[in-house]
mmCIF file of N, CA and C in Angstrom:
data_model
loop_
_atom_site.group_PDB
_atom_site.id
_atom_site.type_symbol
_atom_site.label_atom_id
_atom_site.label_comp_id
_atom_site.label_asym_id
_atom_site.label_seq_id
_atom_site.Cartn_x
_atom_site.Cartn_y
_atom_site.Cartn_z
ATOM 1 N N MET A 28 0.712 -1.040 -0.032
ATOM 2 C CA MET A 28 0.159 0.003 -0.070
ATOM 3 C C MET A 28 0.929 1.529 0.169
ATOM 4 N N ARG A 29 0.646 2.240 -0.763
ATOM 5 C CA ARG A 29 1.215 3.674 -1.019
ATOM 6 C C ARG A 29 0.374 4.574 -1.054
ATOM 7 N N PRO A 30 0.790 5.615 -0.836
ATOM 8 C CA PRO A 30 -0.136 6.713 -0.735
ATOM 9 C C PRO A 30 0.114 7.377 -1.982
ATOM 10 N N VAL A 31 -0.041 7.296 -3.152
ATOM 11 C CA VAL A 31 0.408 7.979 -4.554
ATOM 12 C C VAL A 31 0.359 8.708 -4.540
ATOM 13 N N VAL A 32 0.858 9.900 -5.138
ATOM 14 C CA VAL A 32 1.203 11.492 -4.727
ATOM 15 C C VAL A 32 1.368 12.017 -6.369
ATOM 16 N N ASP A 33 0.441 12.851 -6.600
ATOM 17 C CA ASP A 33 0.249 13.367 -7.993
ATOM 18 C C ASP A 33 1.537 14.205 -8.027
ATOM 19 N N PRO A 34 2.214 14.315 -9.049
ATOM 20 C CA PRO A 34 3.253 14.784 -9.420
ATOM 21 C C PRO A 34 3.325 16.914 -9.039
ATOM 22 N N ARG A 35 1.915 16.900 -9.520
ATOM 23 C CA ARG A 35 1.585 18.512 -9.243
ATOM 24 C C ARG A 35 1.366 18.876 -7.974
ATOM 25 N N ASP A 36 1.006 17.910 -7.246
ATOM 26 C CA ASP A 36 0.847 18.339 -5.265
ATOM 27 C C ASP A 36 2.411 18.485 -5.102
ATOM 28 N N ILE A 37 2.981 17.470 -5.354
ATOM 29 C CA ILE A 37 4.969 17.675 -5.190
ATOM 30 C C ILE A 37 5.184 18.984 -5.680
ATOM 31 N N ALA A 38 4.636 19.416 -6.884
ATOM 32 C CA ALA A 38 5.235 20.794 -7.216
ATOM 33 C C ALA A 38 4.450 22.039 -6.296
ATOM 34 N N ALA A 39 3.312 21.710 -6.437
ATOM 35 C CA ALA A 39 2.547 22.719 -5.105
ATOM 36 C C ALA A 39 3.561 23.195 -3.800
ATOM 37 N N VAL A 40 3.751 22.010 -3.021
ATOM 38 C CA VAL A 40 4.115 22.134 -1.960
ATOM 39 C C VAL A 40 5.658 22.820 -2.121
ATOM 40 N N ALA A 41 6.529 22.263 -3.221
ATOM 41 C CA ALA A 41 7.830 22.964 -3.359
ATOM 42 C C ALA A 41 7.694 24.327 -3.570
ATOM 43 N N VAL A 42 6.478 24.774 -4.664
ATOM 44 C CA VAL A 42 6.638 25.997 -4.871
ATOM 45 C C VAL A 42 6.350 26.913 -3.492
ATOM 46 N N ALA A 43 5.281 26.422 -2.763
ATOM 47 C CA ALA A 43 4.980 27.504 -1.583
ATOM 48 C C ALA A 43 6.217 27.528 -0.717
ATOM 49 N N ALA A 44 6.926 25.998 -0.628
ATOM 50 C CA ALA A 44 7.779 26.067 0.437
ATOM 51 C C ALA A 44 9.161 27.086 0.047
ATOM 52 N N LEU A 45 9.062 27.264 -1.676
ATOM 53 C CA LEU A 45 10.533 28.306 -2.009
ATOM 54 C C LEU A 45 10.080 29.711 -2.153
ATOM 55 N N THR A 46 8.524 30.043 -1.890
ATOM 56 C CA THR A 46 8.369 31.272 -2.111
ATOM 57 C C THR A 46 7.363 31.645 -1.421
ATOM 58 N N GLU A 47 7.148 31.245 0.265
ATOM 59 C CA GLU A 47 6.160 31.800 1.128
ATOM 60 C C GLU A 47 7.056 31.731 2.376
ATOM 61 N N PRO A 48 6.945 32.313 3.256
ATOM 62 C CA PRO A 48 7.632 32.487 4.286
ATOM 63 C C PRO A 48 6.745 31.343 5.471
ATOM 64 N N GLY A 49 7.867 30.718 6.051
ATOM 65 C CA GLY A 49 7.728 29.949 7.259
ATOM 66 C C GLY A 49 7.785 28.420 6.759
ATOM 67 N N HIS A 50 8.316 28.447 5.803
ATOM 68 C CA HIS A 50 8.996 27.153 5.751
ATOM 69 C C HIS A 50 10.742 26.921 5.657
ATOM 70 N N ALA A 51 11.310 27.670 6.185
ATOM 71 C CA ALA A 51 12.690 27.633 6.452
ATOM 72 C C ALA A 51 12.865 26.324 7.388
ATOM 73 N N GLY A 52 13.810 25.534 7.072
ATOM 74 C CA GLY A 52 14.430 24.291 8.168
ATOM 75 C C GLY A 52 13.236 23.466 8.336
ATOM 76 N N GLN A 53 12.080 23.339 7.566
ATOM 77 C CA GLN A 53 11.312 22.354 7.753
ATOM 78 C C GLN A 53 11.394 21.530 6.294
ATOM 79 N N VAL A 54 10.877 19.883 6.695
ATOM 80 C CA VAL A 54 11.109 18.765 5.850
ATOM 81 C C VAL A 54 9.495 18.165 5.671
ATOM 82 N N TYR A 55 9.189 18.228 4.535
ATOM 83 C CA TYR A 55 7.755 17.635 4.328
ATOM 84 C C TYR A 55 8.122 16.276 3.713
ATOM 85 N N THR A 56 6.768 15.556 4.460
ATOM 86 C CA THR A 56 6.845 14.299 3.264
ATOM 87 C C THR A 56 5.701 14.415 2.813
ATOM 88 N N VAL A 57 5.373 14.243 1.333
ATOM 89 C CA VAL A 57 4.066 14.164 0.784
ATOM 90 C C VAL A 57 4.020 13.376 -0.208
ATOM 91 N N THR A 58 2.745 12.828 0.386
ATOM 92 C CA THR A 58 1.964 12.169 0.082
ATOM 93 C C THR A 58 0.228 12.021 -0.691
ATOM 94 N N GLY A 59 -0.144 11.175 -1.060
ATOM 95 C CA GLY A 59 -1.980 11.224 -2.047
ATOM 96 C C GLY A 59 -2.442 10.972 -0.717
ATOM 97 N N PRO A 60 -3.588 11.170 -0.906
ATOM 98 C CA PRO A 60 -4.938 11.187 0.110
ATOM 99 C C PRO A 60 -5.343 9.532 0.764
ATOM 100 N N GLU A 61 -4.903 8.669 0.031
ATOM 101 C CA GLU A 61 -4.985 7.291 0.233
ATOM 102 C C GLU A 61 -4.010 6.426 -0.060
ATOM 103 N N ALA A 62 -4.037 5.774 0.633
ATOM 104 C CA ALA A 62 -2.906 4.580 0.641
ATOM 105 C C ALA A 62 -3.496 3.290 -0.328
ATOM 106 N N LEU A 63 -3.140 3.260 -1.501
ATOM 107 C CA LEU A 63 -3.457 1.846 -2.420
ATOM 108 C C LEU A 63 -2.506 0.957 -2.857
ATOM 109 N N SER A 64 -3.233 -0.468 -2.698
ATOM 110 C CA SER A 64 -1.983 -1.466 -3.363
ATOM 111 C C SER A 64 -1.686 -1.714 -4.907
ATOM 112 N N ALA A 65 -0.857 -2.063 -5.181
ATOM 113 C CA ALA A 65 -0.697 -2.167 -6.632
ATOM 114 C C ALA A 65 -1.808 -2.631 -7.611
ATOM 115 N N ALA A 66 -2.230 -3.572 -6.761
ATOM 116 C CA ALA A 66 -3.609 -4.353 -7.389
ATOM 117 C C ALA A 66 -4.781 -3.170 -7.392
ATOM 118 N N GLU A 67 -5.062 -2.396 -6.348
ATOM 119 C CA GLU A 67 -5.851 -1.532 -6.578
ATOM 120 C C GLU A 67 -5.628 -0.343 -7.425
ATOM 121 N N GLN A 68 -4.622 0.005 -7.744
ATOM 122 C CA GLN A 68 -3.989 0.953 -8.776
ATOM 123 C C GLN A 68 -4.295 0.708 -10.188
ATOM 124 N N THR A 69 -4.413 -0.871 -10.280
ATOM 125 C CA THR A 69 -4.492 -1.607 -11.368
ATOM 126 C C THR A 69 -6.033 -1.890 -12.047
ATOM 127 N N ALA A 70 -6.775 -1.442 -10.836
ATOM 128 C CA ALA A 70 -8.217 -1.728 -11.409
ATOM 129 C C ALA A 70 -8.520 0.003 -11.323
ATOM 130 N N VAL A 71 -8.330 0.733 -10.827
ATOM 131 C CA VAL A 71 -8.614 1.842 -11.078
ATOM 132 C C VAL A 71 -8.270 2.371 -12.536
ATOM 133 N N LEU A 72 -6.986 1.736 -12.876
ATOM 134 C CA LEU A 72 -6.334 2.369 -14.240
ATOM 135 C C LEU A 72 -7.309 1.119 -15.196
ATOM 136 N N ALA A 73 -7.863 0.165 -15.098
ATOM 137 C CA ALA A 73 -8.741 -0.537 -15.778
ATOM 138 C C ALA A 73 -10.171 0.083 -16.076
ATOM 139 N N GLU A 74 -10.593 0.341 -15.147
ATOM 140 C CA GLU A 74 -11.804 0.830 -14.944
ATOM 141 C C GLU A 74 -12.043 2.461 -15.932
ATOM 142 N N ILE A 75 -10.982 3.033 -15.558
ATOM 143 C CA ILE A 75 -10.790 4.574 -16.493
ATOM 144 C C ILE A 75 -10.553 4.411 -17.806
ATOM 145 N N LEU A 76 -9.693 3.353 -18.215
ATOM 146 C CA LEU A 76 -9.390 3.037 -19.597
ATOM 147 C C LEU A 76 -10.410 2.093 -20.217
ATOM 148 N N GLY A 77 -11.075 1.556 -19.458
ATOM 149 C CA GLY A 77 -12.211 0.713 -19.854
ATOM 150 C C GLY A 77 -11.533 -0.253 -20.696
ATOM 151 N N CYS A 78 -10.108 -0.910 -20.070
ATOM 152 C CA CYS A 78 -9.794 -2.057 -20.588
ATOM 153 C C CYS A 78 -9.466 -2.976 -19.525
ATOM 154 N N PRO A 79 -9.472 -4.163 -19.695
ATOM 155 C CA PRO A 79 -9.312 -5.585 -18.738
ATOM 156 C C PRO A 79 -7.333 -5.341 -18.323
ATOM 157 N N LEU A 80 -6.964 -5.230 -17.114
ATOM 158 C CA LEU A 80 -5.580 -4.950 -16.950
ATOM 159 C C LEU A 80 -5.702 -5.967 -15.429
ATOM 160 N N ARG A 81 -4.523 -6.699 -15.319
ATOM 161 C CA ARG A 81 -4.245 -7.871 -14.477
ATOM 162 C C ARG A 81 -3.106 -7.328 -13.799
ATOM 163 N N PHE A 82 -2.874 -7.486 -12.312
ATOM 164 C CA PHE A 82 -1.804 -6.750 -11.739
ATOM 165 C C PHE A 82 -0.998 -8.493 -10.961
ATOM 166 N N GLU A 83 -0.168 -8.936 -11.339
ATOM 167 C CA GLU A 83 0.372 -10.323 -11.081
ATOM 168 C C GLU A 83 1.997 -9.895 -10.166
ATOM 169 N N GLU A 84 1.602 -10.067 -8.490
ATOM 170 C CA GLU A 84 2.990 -9.850 -7.820
ATOM 171 C C GLU A 84 3.774 -10.971 -8.090
ATOM 172 N N ILE A 85 5.288 -10.455 -7.954
ATOM 173 C CA ILE A 85 5.974 -11.901 -8.150
ATOM 174 C C ILE A 85 7.044 -11.614 -7.240
ATOM 175 N N THR A 86 8.011 -12.878 -6.844
ATOM 176 C CA THR A 86 8.607 -12.894 -5.515
ATOM 177 C C THR A 86 9.783 -11.959 -5.836
ATOM 178 N N PRO A 87 10.366 -11.410 -4.837
ATOM 179 C CA PRO A 87 11.977 -10.342 -4.631
ATOM 180 C C PRO A 87 12.914 -11.202 -5.914
ATOM 181 N N GLU A 88 12.748 -12.655 -5.543
ATOM 182 C CA GLU A 88 14.076 -13.412 -6.411
ATOM 183 C C GLU A 88 13.697 -13.876 -7.853
ATOM 184 N N ARG A 89 11.933 -13.642 -8.270
ATOM 185 C CA ARG A 89 12.253 -13.738 -9.403
ATOM 186 C C ARG A 89 12.614 -12.301 -10.237
ATOM 187 N N ALA A 90 12.014 -11.225 -9.437
ATOM 188 C CA ALA A 90 12.015 -9.947 -9.821
ATOM 189 C C ALA A 90 14.029 -9.680 -10.104
ATOM 190 N N ARG A 91 14.530 -10.162 -9.221
ATOM 191 C CA ARG A 91 16.028 -9.680 -9.172
ATOM 192 C C ARG A 91 16.405 -10.781 -10.432
ATOM 193 N N ALA A 92 15.989 -11.817 -10.816
ATOM 194 C CA ALA A 92 16.542 -12.531 -11.750
ATOM 195 C C ALA A 92 16.083 -12.186 -13.228
ATOM 196 N N ASP A 93 14.806 -11.426 -13.076
ATOM 197 C CA ASP A 93 14.448 -11.033 -14.597
ATOM 198 C C ASP A 93 15.176 -9.674 -14.517
ATOM 199 N N LEU A 94 15.416 -8.875 -13.698
ATOM 200 C CA LEU A 94 16.164 -7.581 -14.217
ATOM 201 C C LEU A 94 17.702 -8.085 -14.692
ATOM 202 N N GLU A 95 18.024 -9.409 -14.376
ATOM 203 C CA GLU A 95 19.627 -9.979 -14.794
ATOM 204 C C GLU A 95 19.374 -10.293 -15.989
ATOM 205 N N ARG A 96 18.050 -10.885 -16.267
ATOM 206 C CA ARG A 96 17.895 -11.307 -17.549
ATOM 207 C C ARG A 96 18.044 -10.161 -18.254
ATOM 208 N N PHE A 97 17.161 -9.219 -18.161
ATOM 209 C CA PHE A 97 16.936 -8.283 -19.220
ATOM 210 C C PHE A 97 18.417 -7.481 -19.050
ATOM 211 N N GLY A 98 19.523 -7.918 -18.479
ATOM 212 C CA GLY A 98 20.612 -7.203 -18.577
ATOM 213 C C GLY A 98 21.440 -6.004 -17.774
ATOM 214 N N VAL A 99 20.687 -6.279 -16.274
ATOM 215 C CA VAL A 99 21.031 -5.239 -15.537
ATOM 216 C C VAL A 99 21.979 -5.856 -14.999
ATOM 217 N N GLU A 100 23.313 -5.437 -14.470
ATOM 218 C CA GLU A 100 24.191 -5.913 -13.828
ATOM 219 C C GLU A 100 23.752 -6.385 -12.378
ATOM 220 N N PRO A 101 24.626 -7.250 -11.946
ATOM 221 C CA PRO A 101 23.796 -7.839 -10.759
ATOM 222 C C PRO A 101 24.052 -6.912 -9.289
ATOM 223 N N GLU A 102 25.467 -6.311 -9.612
ATOM 224 C CA GLU A 102 25.392 -5.104 -8.518
ATOM 225 C C GLU A 102 24.235 -4.132 -8.609
ATOM 226 N N LEU A 103 23.699 -3.876 -9.487
ATOM 227 C CA LEU A 103 22.346 -2.740 -9.787
ATOM 228 C C LEU A 103 21.218 -3.545 -9.533
ATOM 229 N N ALA A 104 21.312 -4.589 -9.849
ATOM 230 C CA ALA A 104 19.677 -5.393 -9.401
ATOM 231 C C ALA A 104 19.700 -5.549 -8.143
ATOM 232 N N ALA A 105 20.768 -6.005 -7.386
ATOM 233 C CA ALA A 105 20.626 -5.957 -5.663
ATOM 234 C C ALA A 105 20.412 -4.719 -5.026
ATOM 235 N N ALA A 106 20.790 -3.544 -5.784
ATOM 236 C CA ALA A 106 20.525 -2.319 -5.190
ATOM 237 C C ALA A 106 19.294 -2.171 -5.366
ATOM 238 N N ILE A 107 18.199 -2.199 -6.671
ATOM 239 C CA ILE A 107 16.896 -1.958 -7.056
ATOM 240 C C ILE A 107 16.531 -3.060 -6.114
ATOM 241 N N MET A 108 16.504 -4.026 -5.822
ATOM 242 C CA MET A 108 15.717 -5.100 -5.132
ATOM 243 C C MET A 108 16.063 -4.185 -3.170
ATOM 244 N N ALA A 109 17.040 -3.923 -3.081
ATOM 245 C CA ALA A 109 16.966 -3.329 -1.655
ATOM 246 C C ALA A 109 16.083 -2.148 -1.550
ATOM 247 N N LEU A 110 15.834 -1.201 -2.551
ATOM 248 C CA LEU A 110 15.655 -0.101 -2.659
ATOM 249 C C LEU A 110 13.824 -0.692 -2.616
ATOM 250 N N ARG A 111 13.401 -1.743 -3.125
ATOM 251 C CA ARG A 111 12.095 -2.339 -3.121
ATOM 252 C C ARG A 111 11.644 -2.795 -2.148
ATOM 253 N N ALA A 112 12.595 -3.444 -1.300
ATOM 254 C CA ALA A 112 12.276 -3.972 0.008
ATOM 255 C C ALA A 112 11.923 -2.806 1.004
ATOM 256 N N THR A 113 12.498 -1.783 0.992
ATOM 257 C CA THR A 113 12.433 -0.310 1.739
ATOM 258 C C THR A 113 11.481 0.099 1.456
ATOM 259 N N ALA A 114 11.003 0.211 0.083
ATOM 260 C CA ALA A 114 9.521 0.935 -0.353
ATOM 261 C C ALA A 114 8.661 -0.063 0.434
ATOM 262 N N LEU A 115 8.552 -1.386 0.419
ATOM 263 C CA LEU A 115 7.626 -2.079 1.172
ATOM 264 C C LEU A 115 7.378 -1.833 2.514
ATOM 265 N N GLU A 116 8.347 -1.381 3.075
ATOM 266 C CA GLU A 116 8.392 -1.172 4.744
ATOM 267 C C GLU A 116 6.738 -0.812 4.846
ATOM 268 N N SER A 117 6.372 -0.713 6.148
ATOM 269 C CA SER A 117 5.412 0.042 6.774
ATOM 270 C C SER A 117 5.326 1.539 6.455
ATOM 271 N N PHE A 118 6.002 2.316 6.712
ATOM 272 C CA PHE A 118 6.092 3.426 6.631
ATOM 273 C C PHE A 118 5.839 4.147 5.646
ATOM 274 N N THR A 119 5.974 3.221 4.194
ATOM 275 C CA THR A 119 5.459 3.929 2.839
ATOM 276 C C THR A 119 3.784 3.759 2.713
ATOM 277 N N SER A 120 3.309 3.290 3.578
ATOM 278 C CA SER A 120 1.561 3.372 3.789
ATOM 279 C C SER A 120 1.216 4.484 4.240
ATOM 280 N N VAL A 121 2.012 5.298 4.917
ATOM 281 C CA VAL A 121 1.259 6.316 5.810
ATOM 282 C C VAL A 121 0.962 7.727 4.962
ATOM 283 N N VAL A 122 -0.267 7.939 5.090
ATOM 284 C CA VAL A 122 -0.710 9.259 4.342
ATOM 285 C C VAL A 122 -0.550 10.224 5.476
ATOM 286 N N HIS A 123 -0.147 11.289 5.148
ATOM 287 C CA HIS A 123 0.360 12.542 5.510
ATOM 288 C C HIS A 123 -0.267 13.998 5.091
ATOM 289 N N PRO A 124 -0.666 14.433 6.136
ATOM 290 C CA PRO A 124 -1.589 16.120 5.868
ATOM 291 C C PRO A 124 -0.562 16.974 4.889
ATOM 292 N N THR A 125 0.337 16.659 4.743
ATOM 293 C CA THR A 125 1.434 17.857 4.201
ATOM 294 C C THR A 125 0.633 19.025 2.831
ATOM 295 N N VAL A 126 0.092 18.165 1.789
ATOM 296 C CA VAL A 126 -0.350 18.955 0.883
ATOM 297 C C VAL A 126 -1.312 19.850 1.302
ATOM 298 N N ALA A 127 -2.455 19.487 1.562
ATOM 299 C CA ALA A 127 -3.414 20.289 2.414
ATOM 300 C C ALA A 127 -2.725 21.484 3.624
ATOM 301 N N ALA A 128 -1.999 21.123 4.392
ATOM 302 C CA ALA A 128 -1.406 21.784 5.390
ATOM 303 C C ALA A 128 -0.680 23.180 4.788
ATOM 304 N N VAL A 129 -0.002 22.601 3.663
ATOM 305 C CA VAL A 129 1.198 23.432 3.009
ATOM 306 C C VAL A 129 0.352 24.406 1.917
ATOM 307 N N THR A 130 -0.889 23.881 1.364
ATOM 308 C CA THR A 130 -1.392 24.316 -0.015
ATOM 309 C C THR A 130 -2.556 24.790 0.437
ATOM 310 N N GLY A 131 -3.084 24.594 1.425
ATOM 311 C CA GLY A 131 -4.753 24.778 1.754
ATOM 312 C C GLY A 131 -5.441 24.128 0.901
ATOM 313 N N ARG A 132 -4.981 22.906 0.102
ATOM 314 C CA ARG A 132 -6.161 22.029 -0.548
ATOM 315 C C ARG A 132 -5.514 20.820 -0.788
ATOM 316 N N ALA A 133 -6.775 19.879 -0.826
ATOM 317 C CA ALA A 133 -6.571 18.371 -0.605
ATOM 318 C C ALA A 133 -5.660 17.996 -1.436
ATOM 319 N N PRO A 134 -4.971 17.258 -1.530
ATOM 320 C CA PRO A 134 -4.271 16.584 -2.390
ATOM 321 C C PRO A 134 -4.882 15.685 -3.531
ATOM 322 N N ARG A 135 -4.482 15.689 -4.848
ATOM 323 C CA ARG A 135 -5.400 14.757 -5.609
ATOM 324 C C ARG A 135 -5.490 13.074 -5.517
ATOM 325 N N SER A 136 -6.285 12.962 -5.917
ATOM 326 C CA SER A 136 -6.327 11.222 -5.576
ATOM 327 C C SER A 136 -5.800 10.299 -6.750
ATOM 328 N N PHE A 137 -5.341 9.179 -6.548
ATOM 329 C CA PHE A 137 -4.791 8.074 -7.760
ATOM 330 C C PHE A 137 -5.804 8.360 -9.018
ATOM 331 N N GLN A 138 -7.094 8.267 -8.381
ATOM 332 C CA GLN A 138 -8.116 8.255 -9.484
ATOM 333 C C GLN A 138 -8.315 9.781 -10.354
ATOM 334 N N GLU A 139 -8.463 10.489 -9.778
ATOM 335 C CA GLU A 139 -8.031 12.017 -10.351
ATOM 336 C C GLU A 139 -7.094 11.922 -11.294
ATOM 337 N N TRP A 140 -5.469 11.639 -11.088
ATOM 338 C CA TRP A 140 -4.581 11.603 -11.904
ATOM 339 C C TRP A 140 -4.618 10.658 -12.962
ATOM 340 N N ALA A 141 -5.450 9.454 -13.031
ATOM 341 C CA ALA A 141 -5.344 8.428 -13.649
ATOM 342 C C ALA A 141 -6.658 9.512 -14.904
ATOM 343 N N PHE A 142 -7.626 9.723 -14.324
ATOM 344 C CA PHE A 142 -8.547 10.169 -15.133
ATOM 345 C C PHE A 142 -8.245 11.212 -16.069
ATOM 346 N N GLU A 143 -7.171 11.811 -15.476
ATOM 347 C CA GLU A 143 -6.814 13.236 -15.877
ATOM 348 C C GLU A 143 -5.869 12.901 -17.500
ATOM 349 N N TYR A 144 -4.973 11.836 -17.170
ATOM 350 C CA TYR A 144 -3.867 11.231 -17.731
ATOM 351 C C TYR A 144 -4.521 10.298 -18.830
ATOM 352 N N ARG A 145 -5.525 10.093 -18.785
ATOM 353 C CA ARG A 145 -6.028 8.675 -19.540
ATOM 354 C C ARG A 145 -5.453 8.599 -20.868
ATOM 355 N N ALA A 146 -5.614 10.061 -21.554
ATOM 356 C CA ALA A 146 -5.190 10.210 -22.950
ATOM 357 C C ALA A 146 -4.070 9.709 -23.093
ATOM 358 N N GLU A 147 -2.994 10.149 -22.370
ATOM 359 C CA GLU A 147 -1.508 9.645 -22.750
ATOM 360 C C GLU A 147 -1.745 7.941 -22.446
ATOM 361 N N PHE A 148 -2.038 7.382 -21.701
ATOM 362 C CA PHE A 148 -2.252 5.701 -21.652
ATOM 363 C C PHE A 148 -2.740 5.212 -23.020
ATOM 364 N N THR A 149 -3.654 5.850 -23.327
ATOM 365 C CA THR A 149 -4.337 5.473 -24.366
ATOM 366 C C THR A 149 -3.848 5.647 -26.105
ATOM 367 N N ALA A 150 -2.740 6.630 -26.051
ATOM 368 C CA ALA A 150 -2.083 7.352 -27.195
ATOM 369 C C ALA A 150 -1.304 6.017 -27.599
ATOM 370 N N ALA A 151 -0.616 5.155 -26.660
ATOM 371 C CA ALA A 151 0.108 4.774 -27.011
ATOM 372 C C ALA A 151 -0.612 3.026 -27.818
ATOM 373 N N GLN A 152 -1.910 2.994 -27.655
ATOM 374 C CA GLN A 152 -2.527 1.578 -28.421
ATOM 375 C C GLN A 152 -2.481 2.097 -29.931
#
């Protein structure tokens, strides 16, 4: 589960932090408004795009083997997998109120982001 954040929300927090008083020395953790699993994100995309999509979780061992099979050096594959393991830790599922606190508006949801960018997904078809 990850609280997927819209890149525009990251930018809005950065603009506020860099252009408004009161942000000196602050460290902001920017997240979206809800934590979603990869399967839930896939379901949202399937609904918005109107086509069947399937998410399949693979083991870390298979993921590393696949990276190496596609030409990633073993050391880099190990680093990628270490980063993946960190991303799966429980802290990555915490929703923070930063976007609303800094910008004065609610963060955009994954559904909103997907709907707004659906043309980019379908352009490749």
